[in-house]
PDB file of C-alpha atoms and ligand atoms in Angstrom:
ATOM      1  CA  MET A   1      61.708 125.236 122.266  1.00  0.00           C
ATOM      2  CA  ASN A   2      61.989 121.666 120.965  1.00  0.00           C
ATOM      3  CA  VAL A   3      64.640 119.200 122.157  1.00  0.00           C
ATOM      4  CA  GLU A   4      66.845 119.579 119.061  1.00  0.00           C
ATOM      5  CA  LYS A   5      66.920 123.380 119.387  1.00  0.00           C
ATOM      6  CA  LEU A   6      67.644 123.083 123.102  1.00  0.00           C
ATOM      7  CA  LEU A   7      70.537 120.685 122.445  1.00  0.00           C
ATOM      8  CA  ASN A   8      71.961 122.943 119.725  1.00  0.00           C
ATOM      9  CA  LYS A   9      71.790 125.881 122.081  1.00  0.00           C
ATOM     10  CA  PHE A  10      73.529 123.860 124.803  1.00  0.00           C
ATOM     11  CA  ILE A  11      76.311 122.769 122.413  1.00  0.00           C
ATOM     12  CA  ALA A  12      76.778 126.372 121.237  1.00  0.00           C
ATOM     13  CA  VAL A  13      77.070 127.612 124.819  1.00  0.00           C
ATOM     14  CA  SER A  14      79.414 124.750 125.724  1.00  0.00           C
ATOM     15  CA  VAL A  15      81.689 125.411 122.724  1.00  0.00           C
ATOM     16  CA  ALA A  16      81.697 129.133 123.512  1.00  0.00           C
ATOM     17  CA  ASN A  17      82.654 128.400 127.117  1.00  0.00           C
ATOM     18  CA  LEU A  18      85.306 125.944 126.031  1.00  0.00           C
ATOM     19  CA  GLU A  19      86.764 128.439 123.570  1.00  0.00           C
ATOM     20  CA  LEU A  20      86.840 130.961 126.379  1.00  0.00           C
ATOM     21  CA  ILE A  21      88.671 128.482 128.590  1.00  0.00           C
ATOM     22  CA  CYS A  22      91.185 127.736 125.798  1.00  0.00           C
ATOM     23  CA  TYR A  23      91.595 131.466 125.129  1.00  0.00           C
ATOM     24  CA  ASN A  24      92.110 132.217 128.821  1.00  0.00           C
ATOM     25  CA  ASN A  25      94.710 129.484 129.026  1.00  0.00           C
ATOM     26  CA  SER A  26      96.321 130.901 125.855  1.00  0.00           C
ATOM     27  CA  GLN A  27      96.118 127.443 124.347  1.00  0.00           C
ATOM     28  CA  SER A  28      95.927 126.827 120.670  1.00  0.00           C
ATOM     29  CA  VAL A  29      94.228 123.522 119.918  1.00  0.00           C
ATOM     30  CA  GLY A  30      93.561 121.613 116.741  1.00  0.00           C
ATOM     31  CA  PHE A  31      90.097 120.409 115.712  1.00  0.00           C
ATOM     32  CA  THR A  32      90.641 116.829 116.947  1.00  0.00           C
ATOM     33  CA  GLU A  33      91.893 117.990 120.329  1.00  0.00           C
ATOM     34  CA  LEU A  34      88.990 120.404 120.505  1.00  0.00           C
ATOM     35  CA  SER A  35      86.421 117.668 119.871  1.00  0.00           C
ATOM     36  CA  VAL A  36      88.029 115.459 122.517  1.00  0.00           C
ATOM     37  CA  ASP A  37      87.914 118.396 124.925  1.00  0.00           C
ATOM     38  CA  ILE A  38      84.284 119.074 124.067  1.00  0.00           C
ATOM     39  CA  ASN A  39      83.433 115.459 124.858  1.00  0.00           C
ATOM     40  CA  LEU A  40      85.254 115.674 128.180  1.00  0.00           C
ATOM     41  CA  TYR A  41      83.694 119.036 128.904  1.00  0.00           C
ATOM     42  CA  MET A  42      80.180 117.815 128.131  1.00  0.00           C
ATOM     43  CA  GLU A  43      80.736 114.619 130.125  1.00  0.00           C
ATOM     44  CA  ARG A  44      81.820 116.688 133.142  1.00  0.00           C
ATOM     45  CA  PHE A  45      78.960 119.138 132.600  1.00  0.00           C
ATOM     46  CA  PHE A  46      76.345 116.426 133.043  1.00  0.00           C
ATOM     47  CA  MET A  47      78.015 114.617 135.952  1.00  0.00           C
ATOM     48  CA  LYS A  48      76.719 114.978 139.487  1.00  0.00           C
ATOM     49  CA  LYS A  49      79.412 116.270 141.837  1.00  0.00           C
ATOM     50  CA  ALA A  50      80.216 114.858 145.259  1.00  0.00           C
ATOM     51  CA  VAL A  51      82.578 116.194 147.917  1.00  0.00           C
ATOM     52  CA  VAL A  52      83.835 113.569 150.370  1.00  0.00           C
ATOM     53  CA  THR A  53      85.663 114.920 153.408  1.00  0.00           C
ATOM     54  CA  GLY A  54      88.297 112.535 154.737  1.00  0.00           C
ATOM     55  CA  GLY A  55      88.188 110.803 151.356  1.00  0.00           C
ATOM     56  CA  SER A  56      91.760 109.669 151.971  1.00  0.00           C
ATOM     57  CA  GLY A  57      90.769 107.479 154.947  1.00  0.00           C
ATOM     58  CA  GLY A  58      89.551 103.870 155.075  1.00  0.00           C
ATOM     59  CA  ILE A  59      85.815 104.571 154.857  1.00  0.00           C
ATOM     60  CA  GLY A  60      86.224 107.744 152.779  1.00  0.00           C
ATOM     61  CA  GLU A  61      88.217 105.892 150.136  1.00  0.00           C
ATOM     62  CA  ALA A  62      85.460 103.254 149.767  1.00  0.00           C
ATOM     63  CA  VAL A  63      82.860 106.027 149.548  1.00  0.00           C
ATOM     64  CA  CYS A  64      84.822 107.791 146.768  1.00  0.00           C
ATOM     65  CA  TYR A  65      85.108 104.605 144.674  1.00  0.00           C
ATOM     66  CA  ARG A  66      81.438 103.738 145.245  1.00  0.00           C
ATOM     67  CA  LEU A  67      80.202 107.208 144.281  1.00  0.00           C
ATOM     68  CA  ALA A  68      82.387 107.186 141.170  1.00  0.00           C
ATOM     69  CA  GLU A  69      80.702 103.896 140.204  1.00  0.00           C
ATOM     70  CA  GLU A  70      77.382 105.692 140.646  1.00  0.00           C
ATOM     71  CA  GLY A  71      78.487 108.285 138.098  1.00  0.00           C
ATOM     72  CA  TYR A  72      79.603 111.097 140.399  1.00  0.00           C
ATOM     73  CA  TYR A  73      82.555 113.381 139.728  1.00  0.00           C
ATOM     74  CA  VAL A  74      84.204 112.969 143.123  1.00  0.00           C
ATOM     75  CA  TYR A  75      86.302 115.518 145.010  1.00  0.00           C
ATOM     76  CA  THR A  76      88.432 113.385 147.343  1.00  0.00           C
ATOM     77  CA  GLY A  77      89.110 115.560 150.374  1.00  0.00           C
ATOM     78  CA  PHE A  78      92.326 115.041 152.308  1.00  0.00           C
ATOM     79  CA  CYS A  79      94.012 116.677 155.265  1.00  0.00           C
ATOM     80  CA  CYS A  80      97.510 115.088 155.454  1.00  0.00           C
ATOM     81  CA  SER A  81      97.337 112.081 153.100  1.00  0.00           C
ATOM     82  CA  GLU A  82      97.763 113.919 149.791  1.00  0.00           C
ATOM     83  CA  GLY A  83      99.450 111.026 147.960  1.00  0.00           C
ATOM     84  CA  LYS A  84      96.670 108.588 148.780  1.00  0.00           C
ATOM     85  CA  ALA A  85      93.979 111.110 147.833  1.00  0.00           C
ATOM     86  CA  LYS A  86      95.675 111.765 144.477  1.00  0.00           C
ATOM     87  CA  LYS A  87      95.805 108.030 143.741  1.00  0.00           C
ATOM     88  CA  ILE A  88      92.082 107.670 144.555  1.00  0.00           C
ATOM     89  CA  ALA A  89      91.267 110.705 142.417  1.00  0.00           C
ATOM     90  CA  ALA A  90      93.287 109.342 139.485  1.00  0.00           C
ATOM     91  CA  GLU A  91      91.518 105.990 139.724  1.00  0.00           C
ATOM     92  CA  THR A  92      88.039 107.466 140.132  1.00  0.00           C
ATOM     93  CA  GLY A  93      88.447 110.150 137.463  1.00  0.00           C
ATOM     94  CA  GLY A  94      87.874 112.942 139.975  1.00  0.00           C
ATOM     95  CA  GLU A  95      90.083 115.394 141.849  1.00  0.00           C
ATOM     96  CA  ALA A  96      92.008 115.365 145.112  1.00  0.00           C
ATOM     97  CA  VAL A  97      91.399 118.511 147.152  1.00  0.00           C
ATOM     98  CA  LYS A  98      93.058 119.803 150.306  1.00  0.00           C
ATOM     99  CA  LEU A  99      90.175 119.991 152.725  1.00  0.00           C
ATOM    100  CA  ASP A 100      91.088 120.379 156.367  1.00  0.00           C
ATOM    101  CA  VAL A 101      87.580 120.704 157.759  1.00  0.00           C
ATOM    102  CA  SER A 102      88.809 122.858 160.620  1.00  0.00           C
ATOM    103  CA  SER A 103      89.907 125.477 158.062  1.00  0.00           C
ATOM    104  CA  MET A 104      87.198 127.763 156.656  1.00  0.00           C
ATOM    105  CA  GLU A 105      89.682 128.752 153.924  1.00  0.00           C
ATOM    106  CA  ASP A 106      89.963 125.144 152.732  1.00  0.00           C
ATOM    107  CA  ILE A 107      86.194 124.636 152.803  1.00  0.00           C
ATOM    108  CA  LEU A 108      85.600 127.873 150.890  1.00  0.00           C
ATOM    109  CA  SER A 109      88.229 127.038 148.306  1.00  0.00           C
ATOM    110  CA  VAL A 110      86.752 123.562 147.658  1.00  0.00           C
ATOM    111  CA  SER A 111      83.180 124.811 147.444  1.00  0.00           C
ATOM    112  CA  GLU A 112      84.276 127.535 145.008  1.00  0.00           C
ATOM    113  CA  LYS A 113      86.268 125.045 142.938  1.00  0.00           C
ATOM    114  CA  ALA A 114      83.369 122.581 142.765  1.00  0.00           C
ATOM    115  CA  GLY A 115      80.780 125.301 142.125  1.00  0.00           C
ATOM    116  CA  THR A 116      77.788 123.028 142.182  1.00  0.00           C
ATOM    117  CA  VAL A 117      77.837 120.290 144.806  1.00  0.00           C
ATOM    118  CA  ASP A 118      75.094 117.672 144.512  1.00  0.00           C
ATOM    119  CA  LEU A 119      76.274 115.530 147.399  1.00  0.00           C
ATOM    120  CA  LEU A 120      78.320 116.355 150.477  1.00  0.00           C
ATOM    121  CA  VAL A 121      79.589 113.428 152.529  1.00  0.00           C
ATOM    122  CA  ASN A 122      80.833 114.629 155.908  1.00  0.00           C
ATOM    123  CA  ASN A 123      83.108 111.712 156.695  1.00  0.00           C
ATOM    124  CA  ALA A 124      86.298 113.283 158.135  1.00  0.00           C
ATOM    125  CA  GLY A 125      86.810 112.257 161.721  1.00  0.00           C
ATOM    126  CA  VAL A 126      89.293 111.614 164.501  1.00  0.00           C
ATOM    127  CA  SER A 127      89.002 109.584 167.674  1.00  0.00           C
ATOM    128  CA  GLU A 128      90.878 109.419 170.938  1.00  0.00           C
ATOM    129  CA  ILE A 129      90.626 106.659 173.513  1.00  0.00           C
ATOM    130  CA  ASP A 130      91.199 107.761 177.101  1.00  0.00           C
ATOM    131  CA  LEU A 131      89.322 108.521 180.291  1.00  0.00           C
ATOM    132  CA  PHE A 132      87.272 111.702 179.935  1.00  0.00           C
ATOM    133  CA  THR A 133      89.428 113.451 182.534  1.00  0.00           C
ATOM    134  CA  GLY A 134      92.572 112.359 180.675  1.00  0.00           C
ATOM    135  CA  ILE A 135      91.625 114.296 177.534  1.00  0.00           C
ATOM    136  CA  SER A 136      92.918 117.861 177.536  1.00  0.00           C
ATOM    137  CA  GLU A 137      90.612 120.768 176.785  1.00  0.00           C
ATOM    138  CA  ILE A 138      92.648 121.439 173.614  1.00  0.00           C
ATOM    139  CA  LYS A 139      92.282 117.833 172.410  1.00  0.00           C
ATOM    140  CA  SER A 140      88.577 117.845 173.265  1.00  0.00           C
ATOM    141  CA  ARG A 141      88.061 121.057 171.297  1.00  0.00           C
ATOM    142  CA  SER A 142      89.957 119.632 168.329  1.00  0.00           C
ATOM    143  CA  ILE A 143      87.763 116.471 168.258  1.00  0.00           C
ATOM    144  CA  MET A 144      84.657 118.674 168.278  1.00  0.00           C
ATOM    145  CA  GLU A 145      86.075 121.020 165.634  1.00  0.00           C
ATOM    146  CA  ILE A 146      86.878 118.210 163.214  1.00  0.00           C
ATOM    147  CA  ASN A 147      84.016 115.776 163.845  1.00  0.00           C
ATOM    148  CA  LEU A 148      81.137 118.177 164.408  1.00  0.00           C
ATOM    149  CA  VAL A 149      81.908 121.829 163.672  1.00  0.00           C
ATOM    150  CA  GLY A 150      83.851 120.874 160.521  1.00  0.00           C
ATOM    151  CA  ALA A 151      80.838 118.993 159.155  1.00  0.00           C
ATOM    152  CA  MET A 152      78.558 121.898 160.045  1.00  0.00           C
ATOM    153  CA  ASN A 153      80.857 124.390 158.324  1.00  0.00           C
ATOM    154  CA  CYS A 154      81.099 122.293 155.154  1.00  0.00           C
ATOM    155  CA  ALA A 155      77.293 122.210 155.044  1.00  0.00           C
ATOM    156  CA  ARG A 156      77.129 125.934 155.858  1.00  0.00           C
ATOM    157  CA  LEU A 157      79.205 126.845 152.799  1.00  0.00           C
ATOM    158  CA  MET A 158      77.823 124.263 150.364  1.00  0.00           C
ATOM    159  CA  LEU A 159      74.125 124.584 151.199  1.00  0.00           C
ATOM    160  CA  PRO A 160      73.347 128.028 149.756  1.00  0.00           C
ATOM    161  CA  ASP A 161      73.924 126.767 146.208  1.00  0.00           C
ATOM    162  CA  MET A 162      71.863 123.622 146.927  1.00  0.00           C
ATOM    163  CA  ILE A 163      69.055 125.805 148.285  1.00  0.00           C
ATOM    164  CA  ARG A 164      69.208 128.019 145.197  1.00  0.00           C
ATOM    165  CA  ARG A 165      68.931 124.960 142.967  1.00  0.00           C
ATOM    166  CA  LYS A 166      66.355 123.303 145.278  1.00  0.00           C
ATOM    167  CA  SER A 167      68.308 120.092 145.056  1.00  0.00           C
ATOM    168  CA  GLY A 168      71.088 118.387 146.966  1.00  0.00           C
ATOM    169  CA  CYS A 169      71.927 115.780 149.519  1.00  0.00           C
ATOM    170  CA  ILE A 170      74.085 115.607 152.643  1.00  0.00           C
ATOM    171  CA  VAL A 171      75.198 112.402 154.348  1.00  0.00           C
ATOM    172  CA  ASN A 172      76.959 112.696 157.706  1.00  0.00           C
ATOM    173  CA  ILE A 173      79.066 109.838 159.034  1.00  0.00           C
ATOM    174  CA  SER A 174      78.319 109.528 162.731  1.00  0.00           C
ATOM    175  CA  SER A 175      78.971 106.389 164.799  1.00  0.00           C
ATOM    176  CA  MET A 176      77.118 103.870 166.928  1.00  0.00           C
ATOM    177  CA  TRP A 177      78.849 105.609 169.857  1.00  0.00           C
ATOM    178  CA  GLY A 178      76.919 108.735 168.945  1.00  0.00           C
ATOM    179  CA  GLN A 179      73.755 106.684 169.418  1.00  0.00           C
ATOM    180  CA  ILE A 180      74.554 104.946 172.712  1.00  0.00           C
ATOM    181  CA  GLY A 181      77.789 106.489 174.065  1.00  0.00           C
ATOM    182  CA  ALA A 182      81.119 104.786 174.734  1.00  0.00           C
ATOM    183  CA  SER A 183      83.152 104.760 177.902  1.00  0.00           C
ATOM    184  CA  CYS A 184      86.668 106.138 177.272  1.00  0.00           C
ATOM    185  CA  GLU A 185      85.454 107.821 174.078  1.00  0.00           C
ATOM    186  CA  VAL A 186      83.321 110.500 175.696  1.00  0.00           C
ATOM    187  CA  ASP A 187      84.413 113.441 173.529  1.00  0.00           C
ATOM    188  CA  TYR A 188      84.156 111.323 170.391  1.00  0.00           C
ATOM    189  CA  SER A 189      80.688 110.064 171.397  1.00  0.00           C
ATOM    190  CA  ALA A 190      79.537 113.621 172.139  1.00  0.00           C
ATOM    191  CA  SER A 191      80.766 114.850 168.740  1.00  0.00           C
ATOM    192  CA  LYS A 192      79.032 111.977 166.939  1.00  0.00           C
ATOM    193  CA  ALA A 193      75.790 112.444 168.932  1.00  0.00           C
ATOM    194  CA  GLY A 194      76.009 116.112 167.924  1.00  0.00           C
ATOM    195  CA  LEU A 195      76.181 115.038 164.279  1.00  0.00           C
ATOM    196  CA  ILE A 196      72.941 113.095 164.726  1.00  0.00           C
ATOM    197  CA  GLY A 197      71.201 116.133 166.244  1.00  0.00           C
ATOM    198  CA  PHE A 198      72.622 118.312 163.474  1.00  0.00           C
ATOM    199  CA  THR A 199      71.338 115.874 160.841  1.00  0.00           C
ATOM    200  CA  LYS A 200      67.797 115.805 162.236  1.00  0.00           C
ATOM    201  CA  ALA A 201      67.451 119.559 162.714  1.00  0.00           C
ATOM    202  CA  LEU A 202      69.006 120.489 159.374  1.00  0.00           C
ATOM    203  CA  ALA A 203      66.892 117.878 157.581  1.00  0.00           C
ATOM    204  CA  LYS A 204      63.741 119.602 158.821  1.00  0.00           C
ATOM    205  CA  GLU A 205      65.022 123.053 157.925  1.00  0.00           C
ATOM    206  CA  VAL A 206      66.054 122.304 154.349  1.00  0.00           C
ATOM    207  CA  ALA A 207      63.434 119.716 153.368  1.00  0.00           C
ATOM    208  CA  PRO A 208      61.185 122.446 151.894  1.00  0.00           C
ATOM    209  CA  SER A 209      64.141 123.319 149.623  1.00  0.00           C
ATOM    210  CA  GLY A 210      64.227 119.768 148.268  1.00  0.00           C
ATOM    211  CA  ILE A 211      67.424 118.851 150.124  1.00  0.00           C
ATOM    212  CA  ARG A 212      67.775 115.630 152.098  1.00  0.00           C
ATOM    213  CA  VAL A 213      70.106 115.218 155.083  1.00  0.00           C
ATOM    214  CA  ASN A 214      70.804 111.805 156.581  1.00  0.00           C
ATOM    215  CA  CYS A 215      73.306 110.073 158.766  1.00  0.00           C
ATOM    216  CA  VAL A 216      75.126 106.750 158.674  1.00  0.00           C
ATOM    217  CA  ALA A 217      76.151 105.321 162.042  1.00  0.00           C
ATOM    218  CA  PRO A 218      78.837 102.682 161.489  1.00  0.00           C
ATOM    219  CA  GLY A 219      79.714 100.083 164.098  1.00  0.00           C
ATOM    220  CA  PHE A 220      83.185  98.557 164.138  1.00  0.00           C
ATOM    221  CA  ILE A 221      84.698  98.967 160.674  1.00  0.00           C
ATOM    222  CA  MET A 222      88.192  97.683 159.913  1.00  0.00           C
ATOM    223  CA  THR A 223      90.220 100.787 159.069  1.00  0.00           C
ATOM    224  CA  GLU A 224      93.304 102.647 160.274  1.00  0.00           C
ATOM    225  CA  MET A 225      91.157 104.158 163.046  1.00  0.00           C
ATOM    226  CA  ASN A 226      90.986 100.749 164.741  1.00  0.00           C
ATOM    227  CA  SER A 227      94.593  99.717 164.119  1.00  0.00           C
ATOM    228  CA  ARG A 228      95.411 100.541 167.748  1.00  0.00           C
ATOM    229  CA  PHE A 229      93.653  97.375 168.988  1.00  0.00           C
ATOM    230  CA  SER A 230      95.645  94.182 169.670  1.00  0.00           C
ATOM    231  CA  GLU A 231      94.607  90.790 168.241  1.00  0.00           C
ATOM    232  CA  ASP A 232      93.190  89.772 171.652  1.00  0.00           C
ATOM    233  CA  GLU A 233      91.189  92.993 171.955  1.00  0.00           C
ATOM    234  CA  LEU A 234      89.850  92.572 168.417  1.00  0.00           C
ATOM    235  CA  GLU A 235      88.707  89.044 169.242  1.00  0.00           C
ATOM    236  CA  LEU A 236      86.800  90.319 172.295  1.00  0.00           C
ATOM    237  CA  ILE A 237      85.150  93.027 170.212  1.00  0.00           C
ATOM    238  CA  ARG A 238      84.248  90.573 167.451  1.00  0.00           C
ATOM    239  CA  ALA A 239      82.586  88.264 169.984  1.00  0.00           C
ATOM    240  CA  ASP A 240      80.136  91.095 170.786  1.00  0.00           C
ATOM    241  CA  ILE A 241      79.026  91.533 167.165  1.00  0.00           C
ATOM    242  CA  PRO A 242      75.816  89.555 166.531  1.00  0.00           C
ATOM    243  CA  LEU A 243      76.691  88.988 162.849  1.00  0.00           C
ATOM    244  CA  GLY A 244      80.091  87.735 164.030  1.00  0.00           C
ATOM    245  CA  ILE A 245      82.257  89.730 161.620  1.00  0.00           C
ATOM    246  CA  PHE A 246      83.801  93.186 161.495  1.00  0.00           C
ATOM    247  CA  GLY A 247      82.326  95.711 159.120  1.00  0.00           C
ATOM    248  CA  LYS A 248      84.144  96.661 155.926  1.00  0.00           C
ATOM    249  CA  PRO A 249      84.422 100.192 154.505  1.00  0.00           C
ATOM    250  CA  CYS A 250      82.322  99.061 151.517  1.00  0.00           C
ATOM    251  CA  HIS A 251      79.397  98.345 153.876  1.00  0.00           C
ATOM    252  CA  VAL A 252      79.363 102.014 154.878  1.00  0.00           C
ATOM    253  CA  ALA A 253      79.932 103.144 151.283  1.00  0.00           C
ATOM    254  CA  ASP A 254      76.881 101.161 150.133  1.00  0.00           C
ATOM    255  CA  ALA A 255      74.745 102.854 152.804  1.00  0.00           C
ATOM    256  CA  VAL A 256      75.998 106.290 151.696  1.00  0.00           C
ATOM    257  CA  ALA A 257      75.311 105.499 148.033  1.00  0.00           C
ATOM    258  CA  PHE A 258      71.800 104.335 148.913  1.00  0.00           C
ATOM    259  CA  LEU A 259      70.971 107.441 150.967  1.00  0.00           C
ATOM    260  CA  ALA A 260      72.295 109.652 148.162  1.00  0.00           C
ATOM    261  CA  SER A 261      70.291 107.850 145.509  1.00  0.00           C
ATOM    262  CA  GLY A 262      66.792 108.311 144.178  1.00  0.00           C
ATOM    263  CA  ARG A 263      65.824 105.099 146.005  1.00  0.00           C
ATOM    264  CA  ALA A 264      65.999 107.145 149.205  1.00  0.00           C
ATOM    265  CA  GLU A 265      64.070 110.127 147.849  1.00  0.00           C
ATOM    266  CA  TYR A 266      61.511 109.935 150.707  1.00  0.00           C
ATOM    267  CA  ILE A 267      64.118 109.450 153.447  1.00  0.00           C
ATOM    268  CA  THR A 268      65.459 112.421 155.370  1.00  0.00           C
ATOM    269  CA  GLY A 269      66.579 113.152 158.928  1.00  0.00           C
ATOM    270  CA  GLN A 270      67.330 109.461 159.533  1.00  0.00           C
ATOM    271  CA  VAL A 271      70.190 107.503 161.074  1.00  0.00           C
ATOM    272  CA  LEU A 272      71.085 104.359 159.151  1.00  0.00           C
ATOM    273  CA  ALA A 273      73.012 101.963 161.408  1.00  0.00           C
ATOM    274  CA  VAL A 274      75.659  99.792 159.745  1.00  0.00           C
ATOM    275  CA  ASN A 275      76.895  97.785 162.699  1.00  0.00           C
ATOM    276  CA  GLY A 276      76.304  94.047 162.320  1.00  0.00           C
ATOM    277  CA  GLY A 277      73.585  94.183 164.972  1.00  0.00           C
ATOM    278  CA  ILE A 278      75.612  95.624 167.884  1.00  0.00           C
ATOM    279  CA  VAL A 279      73.133  98.471 168.358  1.00  0.00           C
ATOM    280  CA  VAL A 280      69.557  97.675 167.364  1.00  0.00           C
TER     281      VAL A 280
HETATM  282  P1  NAP B   1      90.532 106.813 159.069  1.00  0.00           P
HETATM  283  O1  NAP B   1      90.870 105.714 158.143  1.00  0.00           O
HETATM  284  O2  NAP B   1      91.394 107.094 160.238  1.00  0.00           O
HETATM  285  O3  NAP B   1      90.312 108.146 158.201  1.00  0.00           O
HETATM  286  C1  NAP B   1      90.093 109.380 158.818  1.00  0.00           C
HETATM  287  C2  NAP B   1      89.976 110.412 157.739  1.00  0.00           C
HETATM  288  O4  NAP B   1      89.695 111.674 158.352  1.00  0.00           O
HETATM  289  C3  NAP B   1      91.249 110.572 156.925  1.00  0.00           C
HETATM  290  O5  NAP B   1      90.928 110.711 155.567  1.00  0.00           O
HETATM  291  C4  NAP B   1      91.842 111.877 157.436  1.00  0.00           C
HETATM  292  O6  NAP B   1      92.529 112.616 156.418  1.00  0.00           O
HETATM  293  C5  NAP B   1      90.568 112.625 157.769  1.00  0.00           C
HETATM  294  N1  NAP B   1      90.826 113.734 158.680  1.00  0.00           N
HETATM  295  C6  NAP B   1      91.403 113.754 159.888  1.00  0.00           C
HETATM  296  N2  NAP B   1      91.482 115.010 160.360  1.00  0.00           N
HETATM  297  C7  NAP B   1      90.947 115.809 159.399  1.00  0.00           C
HETATM  298  C8  NAP B   1      90.730 117.200 159.258  1.00  0.00           C
HETATM  299  N3  NAP B   1      91.107 118.088 160.215  1.00  0.00           N
HETATM  300  N4  NAP B   1      90.142 117.658 158.134  1.00  0.00           N
HETATM  301  C9  NAP B   1      89.777 116.811 157.161  1.00  0.00           C
HETATM  302  N5  NAP B   1      89.983 115.484 157.203  1.00  0.00           N
HETATM  303  C10 NAP B   1      90.548 115.000 158.322  1.00  0.00           C
HETATM  304  O7  NAP B   1      89.071 106.581 159.715  1.00  0.00           O
HETATM  305  P2  NAP B   1      87.790 105.856 159.141  1.00  0.00           P
HETATM  306  O8  NAP B   1      87.603 104.619 159.920  1.00  0.00           O
HETATM  307  O9  NAP B   1      87.807 105.804 157.672  1.00  0.00           O
HETATM  308  O10 NAP B   1      86.666 106.905 159.645  1.00  0.00           O
HETATM  309  C11 NAP B   1      85.914 107.710 158.762  1.00  0.00           C
HETATM  310  C12 NAP B   1      84.706 108.245 159.528  1.00  0.00           C
HETATM  311  O11 NAP B   1      83.914 107.150 159.992  1.00  0.00           O
HETATM  312  C13 NAP B   1      85.097 109.045 160.768  1.00  0.00           C
HETATM  313  O12 NAP B   1      84.241 110.143 160.901  1.00  0.00           O
HETATM  314  C14 NAP B   1      84.862 108.065 161.896  1.00  0.00           C
HETATM  315  O13 NAP B   1      84.573 108.703 163.100  1.00  0.00           O
HETATM  316  C15 NAP B   1      83.671 107.299 161.363  1.00  0.00           C
HETATM  317  N6  NAP B   1      83.521 105.985 161.986  1.00  0.00           N
HETATM  318  C16 NAP B   1      84.469 105.020 161.857  1.00  0.00           C
HETATM  319  C17 NAP B   1      84.272 103.792 162.458  1.00  0.00           C
HETATM  320  C18 NAP B   1      85.273 102.683 162.360  1.00  0.00           C
HETATM  321  O14 NAP B   1      85.094 101.674 163.065  1.00  0.00           O
HETATM  322  N7  NAP B   1      86.299 102.787 161.535  1.00  0.00           N
HETATM  323  C19 NAP B   1      83.113 103.553 163.222  1.00  0.00           C
HETATM  324  C20 NAP B   1      82.174 104.568 163.322  1.00  0.00           C
HETATM  325  C21 NAP B   1      82.381 105.773 162.693  1.00  0.00           C
HETATM  326  P3  NAP B   1      94.141 112.549 156.194  1.00  0.00           P
HETATM  327  O15 NAP B   1      94.535 111.109 156.324  1.00  0.00           O
HETATM  328  O16 NAP B   1      94.290 113.090 154.813  1.00  0.00           O
HETATM  329  O17 NAP B   1      94.744 113.416 157.230  1.00  0.00           O
END
């Protein structure tokens, strides 16, 4: 079949689907509205889709904007910050979706809504600073369920379609503490080290299906997560950063966009550190 015939067939199928959608919604539309809708429909049809968990947070927000710039239709996942997620979605031309990663129902509903997911960014995370013995078993379990098990479950539900299509990409947001461990953040470090192990093992398992899985390990990035530190504490932390400045969410977003792109087509199972030289 030549290209023109293929395109005609595609347009016919698209119009038929669109008519079905209009019919199902009991909408009656004029020709002009229909052509606008067709354009939108076709635009959406060709866009790659990305799901960003914790898209409403400091790093997640930067990732959503960056991926939208790269041409993705972005599902901005939120747990509590619905208003912020909706604003990001409106500005990026995507959708805000309730995605508590500790809820299988939420994960299932988002993966069904998206249908095809080209890129999953497992970014949702929580941290708790205290002595290991000061963290309750319930709190410890919740850190693991959000930071590690939540990421695994998102991948579990979104991978089958990627495997069927033999295409897809997963980027997990770990932490430098997952690489070297942090005193008073033992549960957090363990969850983030788990994400690194998960990344490496899954990368090997799904590589034959054409799917890449990588990890970004940020250092100290200025977001809400670090708002608990006083000015004096921040100055002490900054003094330990070889590049002498705190990281910005856009630094992490650039690393995610790179790993998701064709420029990283031969990179899988890796941990890309974005930390100003703290951990080398
Ligand atoms: P943040 O601004 O505090 O954002 C955290 C995000 O996680 C929010 O969008 C929040 O959603 C979401 N979240 C919390 N619980 C959730 C749940 N049960 N289900 C789904 N989403 C949930 O933190 P951030 O600095 O952007 O951190 C983003 C990721 O980077 C985290 O995984 C963090 O561990 C990692 N990281 C951060 C740094 C850093 O220095 N900032 C360093 C290394 C790694 P709602 O607001 O909607 O509830």
